[in-house]
Short mmCIF file of C-alpha atoms in Angstrom, two decimals:
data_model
loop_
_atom_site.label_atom_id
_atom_site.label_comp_id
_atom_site.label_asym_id
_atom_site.label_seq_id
_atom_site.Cartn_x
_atom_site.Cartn_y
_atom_site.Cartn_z
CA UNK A 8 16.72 43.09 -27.06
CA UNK A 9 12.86 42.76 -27.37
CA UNK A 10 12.55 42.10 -24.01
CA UNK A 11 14.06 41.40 -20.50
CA UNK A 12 16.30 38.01 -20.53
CA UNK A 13 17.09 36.17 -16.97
CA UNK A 14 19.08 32.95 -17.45
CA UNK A 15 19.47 29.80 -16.25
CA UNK A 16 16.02 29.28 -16.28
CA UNK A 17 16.06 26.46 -13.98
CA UNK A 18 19.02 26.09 -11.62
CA UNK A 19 19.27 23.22 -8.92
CA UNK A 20 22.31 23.25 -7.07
CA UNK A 21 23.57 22.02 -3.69
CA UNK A 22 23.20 23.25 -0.38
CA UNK A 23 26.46 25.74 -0.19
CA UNK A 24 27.23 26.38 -3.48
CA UNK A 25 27.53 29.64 -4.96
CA UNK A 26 25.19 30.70 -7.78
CA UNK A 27 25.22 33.07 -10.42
CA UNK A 28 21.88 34.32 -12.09
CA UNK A 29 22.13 36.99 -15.37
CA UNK A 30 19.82 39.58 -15.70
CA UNK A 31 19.83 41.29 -19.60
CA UNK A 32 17.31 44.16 -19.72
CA UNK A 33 15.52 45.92 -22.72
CA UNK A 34 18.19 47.65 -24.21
CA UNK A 35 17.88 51.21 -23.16
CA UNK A 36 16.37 50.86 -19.61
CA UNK A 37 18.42 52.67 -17.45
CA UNK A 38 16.63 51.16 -14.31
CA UNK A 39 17.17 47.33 -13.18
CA UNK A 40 15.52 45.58 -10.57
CA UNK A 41 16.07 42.30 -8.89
CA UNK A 42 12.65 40.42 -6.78
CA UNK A 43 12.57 37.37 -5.28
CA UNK A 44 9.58 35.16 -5.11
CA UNK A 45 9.22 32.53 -2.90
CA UNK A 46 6.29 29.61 -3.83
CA UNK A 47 2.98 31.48 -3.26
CA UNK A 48 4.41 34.24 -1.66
CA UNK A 49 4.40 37.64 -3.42
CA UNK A 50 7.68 40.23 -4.35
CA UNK A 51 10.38 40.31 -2.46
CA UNK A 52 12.24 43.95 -3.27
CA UNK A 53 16.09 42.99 -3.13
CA UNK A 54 18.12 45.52 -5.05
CA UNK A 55 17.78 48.44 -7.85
CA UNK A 56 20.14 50.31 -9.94
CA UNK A 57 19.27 53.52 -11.59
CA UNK A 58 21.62 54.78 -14.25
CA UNK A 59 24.93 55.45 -12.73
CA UNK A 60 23.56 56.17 -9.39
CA UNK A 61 24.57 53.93 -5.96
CA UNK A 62 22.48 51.08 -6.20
CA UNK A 63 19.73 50.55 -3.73
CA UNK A 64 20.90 47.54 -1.73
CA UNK A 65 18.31 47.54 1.14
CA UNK A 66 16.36 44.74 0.10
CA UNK A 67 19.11 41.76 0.02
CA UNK A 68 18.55 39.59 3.02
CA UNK A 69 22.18 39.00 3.52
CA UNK A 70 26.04 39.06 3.28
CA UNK A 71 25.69 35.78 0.91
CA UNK A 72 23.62 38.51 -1.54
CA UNK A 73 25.20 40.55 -3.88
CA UNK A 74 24.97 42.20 -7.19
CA UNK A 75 26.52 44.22 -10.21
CA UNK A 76 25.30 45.48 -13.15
CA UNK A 77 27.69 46.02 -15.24
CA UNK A 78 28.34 48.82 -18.20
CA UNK A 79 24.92 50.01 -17.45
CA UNK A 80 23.30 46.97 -18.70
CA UNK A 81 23.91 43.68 -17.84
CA UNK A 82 23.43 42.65 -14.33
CA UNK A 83 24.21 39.50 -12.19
CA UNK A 84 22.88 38.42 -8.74
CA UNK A 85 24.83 36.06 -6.98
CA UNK A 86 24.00 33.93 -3.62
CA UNK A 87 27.09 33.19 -1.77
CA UNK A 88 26.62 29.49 0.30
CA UNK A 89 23.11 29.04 -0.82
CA UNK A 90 20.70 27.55 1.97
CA UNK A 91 17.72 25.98 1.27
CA UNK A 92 15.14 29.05 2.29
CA UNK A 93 17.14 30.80 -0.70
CA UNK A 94 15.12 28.41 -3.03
CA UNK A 95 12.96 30.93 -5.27
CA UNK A 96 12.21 32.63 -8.46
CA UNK A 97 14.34 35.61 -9.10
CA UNK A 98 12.68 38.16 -11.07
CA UNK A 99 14.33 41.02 -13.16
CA UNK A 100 12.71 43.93 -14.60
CA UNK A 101 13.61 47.19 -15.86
CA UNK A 102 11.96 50.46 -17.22
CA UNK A 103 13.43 53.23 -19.52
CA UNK A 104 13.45 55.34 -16.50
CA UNK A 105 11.88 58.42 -18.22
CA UNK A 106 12.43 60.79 -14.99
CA UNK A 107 10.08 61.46 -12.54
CA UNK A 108 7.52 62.39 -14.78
CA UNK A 109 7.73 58.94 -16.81
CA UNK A 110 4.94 56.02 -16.14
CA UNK A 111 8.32 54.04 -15.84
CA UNK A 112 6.30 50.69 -16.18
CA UNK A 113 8.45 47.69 -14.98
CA UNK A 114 8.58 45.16 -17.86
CA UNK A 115 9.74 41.76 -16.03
CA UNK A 116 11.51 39.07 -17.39
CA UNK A 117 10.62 34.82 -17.03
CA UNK A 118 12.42 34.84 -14.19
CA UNK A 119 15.23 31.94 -12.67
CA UNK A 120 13.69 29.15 -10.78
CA UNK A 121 16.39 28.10 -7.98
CA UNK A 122 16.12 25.00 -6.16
CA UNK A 123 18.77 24.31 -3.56
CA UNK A 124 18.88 20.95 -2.12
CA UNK B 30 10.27 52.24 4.43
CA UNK B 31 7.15 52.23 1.53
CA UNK B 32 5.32 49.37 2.69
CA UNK B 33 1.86 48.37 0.10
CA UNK B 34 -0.56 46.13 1.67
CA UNK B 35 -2.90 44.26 -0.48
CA UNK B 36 -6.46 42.54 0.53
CA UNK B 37 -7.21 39.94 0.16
CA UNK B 38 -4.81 38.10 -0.23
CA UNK B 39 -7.17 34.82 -1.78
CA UNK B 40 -10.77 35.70 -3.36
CA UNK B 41 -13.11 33.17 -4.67
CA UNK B 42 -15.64 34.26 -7.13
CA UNK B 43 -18.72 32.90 -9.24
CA UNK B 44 -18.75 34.29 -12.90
CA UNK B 45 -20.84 36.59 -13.44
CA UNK B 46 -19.95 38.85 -9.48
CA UNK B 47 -18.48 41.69 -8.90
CA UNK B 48 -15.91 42.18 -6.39
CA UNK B 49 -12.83 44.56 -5.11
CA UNK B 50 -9.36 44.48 -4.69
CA UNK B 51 -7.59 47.31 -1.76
CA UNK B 52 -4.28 48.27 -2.04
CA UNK B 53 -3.14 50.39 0.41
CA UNK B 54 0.42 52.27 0.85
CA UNK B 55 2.45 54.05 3.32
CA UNK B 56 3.62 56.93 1.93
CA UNK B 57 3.57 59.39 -0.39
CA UNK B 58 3.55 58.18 -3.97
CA UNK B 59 3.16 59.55 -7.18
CA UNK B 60 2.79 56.40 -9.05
CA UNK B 61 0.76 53.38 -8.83
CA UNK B 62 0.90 50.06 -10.98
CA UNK B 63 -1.02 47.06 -11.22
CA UNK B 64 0.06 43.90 -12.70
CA UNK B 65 -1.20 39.94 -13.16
CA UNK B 66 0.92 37.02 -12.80
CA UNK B 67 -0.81 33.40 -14.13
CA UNK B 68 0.39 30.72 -12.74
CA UNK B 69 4.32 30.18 -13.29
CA UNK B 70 4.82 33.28 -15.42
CA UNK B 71 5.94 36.25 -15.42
CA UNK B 72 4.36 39.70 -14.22
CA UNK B 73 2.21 41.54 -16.91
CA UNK B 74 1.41 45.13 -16.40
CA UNK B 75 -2.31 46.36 -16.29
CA UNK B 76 -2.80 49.78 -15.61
CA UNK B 77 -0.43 52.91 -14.25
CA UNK B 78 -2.53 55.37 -11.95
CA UNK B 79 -0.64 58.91 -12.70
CA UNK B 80 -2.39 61.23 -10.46
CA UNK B 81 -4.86 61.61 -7.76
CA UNK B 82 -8.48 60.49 -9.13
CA UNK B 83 -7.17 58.79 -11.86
CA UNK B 84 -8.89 55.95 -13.31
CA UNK B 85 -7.70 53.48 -16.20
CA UNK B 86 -10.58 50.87 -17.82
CA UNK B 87 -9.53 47.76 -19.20
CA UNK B 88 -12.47 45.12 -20.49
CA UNK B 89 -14.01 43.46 -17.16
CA UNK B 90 -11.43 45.60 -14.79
CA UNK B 91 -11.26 49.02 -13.55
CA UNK B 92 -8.83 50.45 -11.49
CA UNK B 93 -8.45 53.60 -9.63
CA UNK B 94 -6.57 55.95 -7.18
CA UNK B 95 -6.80 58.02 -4.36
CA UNK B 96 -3.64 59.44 -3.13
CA UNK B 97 -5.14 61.24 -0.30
CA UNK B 98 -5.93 58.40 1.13
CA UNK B 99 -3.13 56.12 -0.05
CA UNK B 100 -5.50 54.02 -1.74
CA UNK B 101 -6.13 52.05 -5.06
CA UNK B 102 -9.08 49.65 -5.85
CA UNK B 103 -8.98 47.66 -8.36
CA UNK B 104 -12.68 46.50 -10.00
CA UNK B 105 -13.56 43.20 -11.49
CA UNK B 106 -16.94 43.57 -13.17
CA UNK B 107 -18.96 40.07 -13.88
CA UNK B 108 -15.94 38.01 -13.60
CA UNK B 109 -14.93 35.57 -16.03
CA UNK B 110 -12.81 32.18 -15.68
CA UNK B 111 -9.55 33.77 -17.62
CA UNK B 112 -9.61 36.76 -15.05
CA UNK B 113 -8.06 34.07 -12.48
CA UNK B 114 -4.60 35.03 -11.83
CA UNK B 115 -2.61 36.58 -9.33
CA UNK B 116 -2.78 40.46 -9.08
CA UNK B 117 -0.50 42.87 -7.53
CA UNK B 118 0.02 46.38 -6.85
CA UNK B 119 2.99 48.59 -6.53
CA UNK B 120 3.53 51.40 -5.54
CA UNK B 121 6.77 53.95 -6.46
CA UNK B 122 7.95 56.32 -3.94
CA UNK B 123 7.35 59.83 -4.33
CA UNK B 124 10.13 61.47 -6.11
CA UNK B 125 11.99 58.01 -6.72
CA UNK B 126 12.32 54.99 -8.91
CA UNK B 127 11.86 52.72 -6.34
CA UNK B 128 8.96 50.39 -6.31
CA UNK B 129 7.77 48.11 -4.20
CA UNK B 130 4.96 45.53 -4.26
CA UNK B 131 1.79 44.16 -2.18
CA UNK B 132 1.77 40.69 -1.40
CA UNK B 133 -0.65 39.55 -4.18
CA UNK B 134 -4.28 38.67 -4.45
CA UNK B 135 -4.91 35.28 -5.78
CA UNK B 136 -8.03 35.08 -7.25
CA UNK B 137 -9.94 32.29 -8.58
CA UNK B 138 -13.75 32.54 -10.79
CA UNK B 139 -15.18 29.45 -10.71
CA UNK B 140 -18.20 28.79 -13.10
#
């Protein structure tokens, strides 16, 4: 697509429920990441794939946090028992992933707003 | 662990001053990026910094990059109201796709 799609949008959902958020990146980009961005706060680094490589998961907070990408393109994040503090904007953003001699600039998408009550 | 420190993290300027934004890093890198976020959108990109010394121009802001001393500035030149937005750096790691991102400066130009 033209550019990077998140969706829901907007998700409010109760304390303990699981969410899923979708992550569709510029077709092409080999590289996906996932941020989280708490009111005010800056980016949170919580998990990139590159290609068919071992994602890097060091940035999820917790157990409750995982995520797939699926096919190389598609990925979803999902927050297992959500607790209030997981109330944020998830961002996603990917690059073409050029090699190491690329610029590799990070084009983001709107991002999910999550609100758990 | 690549950790990018930005200051400050709030700046308050008339129109018309000039002022600095520091973003330092931890280790080696061979990329640096600079983006602005307005309030509840996304993240735009500014400038990439390639190599050591390198400087990008863009209208009222400059950026540049020192890798020696694990540094990037970024320059506002007699700011304007519709320069306020949040900016942040990041930084890739050396010989990796993994970047990771300074807090944010906030900055506000009042008239």
């Amino acid at each position: 697509g033209a550019g990077v799609s998140q969706s829901p949008s907007n998700k409010v959902t109760e304390k303990g429920k699981d969410v899923e958020l979708r992550c569709d990146p510029i077709s092409g980009h080999t590289a996906l990441y996932w941020y989280r961005q708490r009111l005010g706060q800056g980016l949170e680094f919580l998990i990139y794939f590159q290609g068919n490589s071992a994602p890097d998961k060091s940035g999820l907070p917790s157990d409750r946090f995982s995520a797939e990408r699926t096919g190389g393109s598609v990925s979803t994040l999902t927050i297992q028992r959500t607790q209030q503090e997981d109330s944020a904007v998830y961002l996603c953003a990917s690059n073409p992933d050029r090699g190491l001699s690329g610029a590799n600039v990070l084009t983001f998408g709107a991002g999910s707003r999550l609100t758990v009550l | 662990e690549l950790k990018v420190e930005q200051n400050p993290l709030f700046l308050s300027m008339q129109e018309g001053k000039n002022y600095t934004i520091y973003c330092n890093y931890s280790t080696t890198s061979d990329r640096l990026y600079w983006y602005r976020q307005d309030p509840g959108k996304s993240l735009e990109s500014l400038f990439v910094l390639l190599s050591n010394g390198a400087v990008k121009q863009e209208g009222r802001l400059m950026a540049s990059l020192d890798t020696k001393a694990r540094l990037s500035t970024l320059h506002i030149t007699a700011a304007v109201h519709d320069l306020s937005a949040t900016y942040f750096c990041a930084v890739r790691q050396y010989n990796n796709n993994d970047m990771r991102f300074g807090a944010g400066t906030r900055l506000t130009v009042k008239p």
